[in-house]
Every structure is written in structure tokens, then in C-alpha cells.
Amino acid sequence: DLAISGDGTVVSGRAEAGSTVRVLAADGISVLGSVVVGASGAFSIGLTPPQVAGEQLQVTVWSRSASTWKAMAPHWQLPV
């Protein structure tokens, strides 16, 4: 499950420990933030700039075990 803070500055969720999660703008190119997931599997990613106006984002994870990027949320529409 993914969540975004009320001020649009942090995306949080869970993924495989040791994987890399990144948040991309709707264009699929512009990286808004990324993080390596810790041992607990929980992560938080700071977003620059904040996303607060109903933007569409893409969230992907680099799976160490599969050595590939996978979509966690390929078309995540944020609330307005």
C-alpha cells in the first residue's frame, strides 16, 4: 500500500528489503524521489517538488531478487 502525506512531500509504503523504490512524474522520466528500503520493508520518500494538485505519479521498485524494475503503481492518481 502506498500513501502520501497531506502536504504532498512524502510517499510511504512497503517493499522488499534492500530494493530501491522511486517516484516518477507522469512523464515516467523525471525522478521526484527515491530510497533504498530498509530491513523492515517500510519506506518513506521525500518528494521535490511536493505533489498536491491531483498529479499522476508512477512508483517503481528495483527488485534485487529479480534484477528488474517493477511497477508498484504505474498510474497513481493523487487526490485533488
mmCIF file of C-alpha atoms in Angstrom:
data_model
loop_
_atom_site.group_PDB
_atom_site.id
_atom_site.type_symbol
_atom_site.label_atom_id
_atom_site.label_comp_id
_atom_site.label_asym_id
_atom_site.label_seq_id
_atom_site.Cartn_x
_atom_site.Cartn_y
_atom_site.Cartn_z
ATOM 1 C CA ASP A 1 0.000 0.000 0.000
ATOM 2 C CA LEU A 2 1.167 3.500 -0.839
ATOM 3 C CA ALA A 3 0.293 6.705 0.955
ATOM 4 C CA ILE A 4 1.169 10.370 0.501
ATOM 5 C CA SER A 5 1.379 12.942 3.261
ATOM 6 C CA GLY A 6 -1.267 15.666 3.360
ATOM 7 C CA ASP A 7 1.263 18.292 2.283
ATOM 8 C CA GLY A 8 2.448 16.180 -0.685
ATOM 9 C CA THR A 9 6.064 15.957 0.472
ATOM 10 C CA VAL A 10 6.377 12.264 1.464
ATOM 11 C CA VAL A 11 5.327 8.963 -0.123
ATOM 12 C CA SER A 12 5.402 5.941 2.175
ATOM 13 C CA GLY A 13 4.759 2.244 1.778
ATOM 14 C CA ARG A 14 6.289 -1.222 1.964
ATOM 15 C CA ALA A 15 8.545 -3.151 -0.417
ATOM 16 C CA GLU A 16 11.182 -5.878 -0.408
ATOM 17 C CA ALA A 17 14.053 -5.065 1.965
ATOM 18 C CA GLY A 18 17.120 -3.889 0.041
ATOM 19 C CA SER A 19 15.142 -2.897 -3.042
ATOM 20 C CA THR A 20 15.133 0.630 -4.471
ATOM 21 C CA VAL A 21 11.822 2.468 -4.759
ATOM 22 C CA ARG A 22 11.491 5.572 -6.894
ATOM 23 C CA VAL A 23 8.677 8.005 -7.562
ATOM 24 C CA LEU A 24 8.471 9.397 -11.092
ATOM 25 C CA ALA A 25 6.399 12.202 -12.564
ATOM 26 C CA ALA A 26 3.669 11.247 -15.035
ATOM 27 C CA ASP A 27 6.215 11.516 -17.880
ATOM 28 C CA GLY A 28 7.970 8.424 -16.499
ATOM 29 C CA ILE A 29 11.346 10.183 -16.710
ATOM 30 C CA SER A 30 11.520 12.891 -14.045
ATOM 31 C CA VAL A 31 12.527 11.329 -10.699
ATOM 32 C CA LEU A 32 10.831 13.105 -7.797
ATOM 33 C CA GLY A 33 12.488 10.952 -5.123
ATOM 34 C CA SER A 34 13.973 7.533 -4.382
ATOM 35 C CA VAL A 35 15.125 5.414 -1.439
ATOM 36 C CA VAL A 36 16.701 2.041 -0.634
ATOM 37 C CA VAL A 37 14.259 0.058 1.514
ATOM 38 C CA GLY A 38 15.496 -0.888 4.987
ATOM 39 C CA ALA A 39 15.298 -4.266 6.724
ATOM 40 C CA SER A 40 11.729 -3.706 7.975
ATOM 41 C CA GLY A 41 10.416 -3.250 4.423
ATOM 42 C CA ALA A 42 8.882 0.129 5.262
ATOM 43 C CA PHE A 43 9.975 3.200 3.311
ATOM 44 C CA SER A 44 9.403 6.940 3.108
ATOM 45 C CA ILE A 45 10.473 9.071 0.146
ATOM 46 C CA GLY A 46 10.728 12.850 0.257
ATOM 47 C CA LEU A 47 9.290 14.448 -2.889
ATOM 48 C CA THR A 48 10.716 17.503 -4.604
ATOM 49 C CA PRO A 49 8.642 19.403 -5.553
ATOM 50 C CA PRO A 50 5.628 18.494 -3.374
ATOM 51 C CA GLN A 51 2.734 16.846 -5.229
ATOM 52 C CA VAL A 52 -0.579 18.305 -4.077
ATOM 53 C CA ALA A 53 -2.803 19.111 -7.061
ATOM 54 C CA GLY A 54 -4.090 15.738 -8.259
ATOM 55 C CA GLU A 55 -0.909 14.821 -10.133
ATOM 56 C CA GLN A 56 -0.452 11.390 -11.667
ATOM 57 C CA LEU A 57 2.713 9.643 -10.485
ATOM 58 C CA GLN A 58 4.496 6.383 -11.232
ATOM 59 C CA VAL A 59 6.037 4.347 -8.429
ATOM 60 C CA THR A 60 8.537 1.640 -9.364
ATOM 61 C CA VAL A 61 10.692 -0.758 -7.376
ATOM 62 C CA TRP A 62 14.040 -2.332 -8.333
ATOM 63 C CA SER A 63 13.827 -5.894 -7.120
ATOM 64 C CA ARG A 64 17.248 -7.221 -6.141
ATOM 65 C CA SER A 65 15.993 -10.797 -6.341
ATOM 66 C CA ALA A 66 14.602 -10.376 -9.879
ATOM 67 C CA SER A 67 17.127 -7.732 -11.077
ATOM 68 C CA THR A 68 14.391 -5.732 -12.751
ATOM 69 C CA TRP A 69 12.182 -2.642 -12.283
ATOM 70 C CA LYS A 70 8.571 -3.453 -11.453
ATOM 71 C CA ALA A 71 5.633 -1.077 -11.290
ATOM 72 C CA MET A 72 4.140 -0.661 -7.819
ATOM 73 C CA ALA A 73 1.700 1.967 -9.048
ATOM 74 C CA PRO A 74 2.096 2.699 -12.764
ATOM 75 C CA HIS A 75 -0.695 5.314 -12.838
ATOM 76 C CA TRP A 76 -1.182 6.563 -9.279
ATOM 77 C CA GLN A 77 -3.652 9.453 -9.338
ATOM 78 C CA LEU A 78 -3.291 11.671 -6.284
ATOM 79 C CA PRO A 79 -6.324 13.325 -4.729
ATOM 80 C CA VAL A 80 -7.005 16.952 -5.578
#
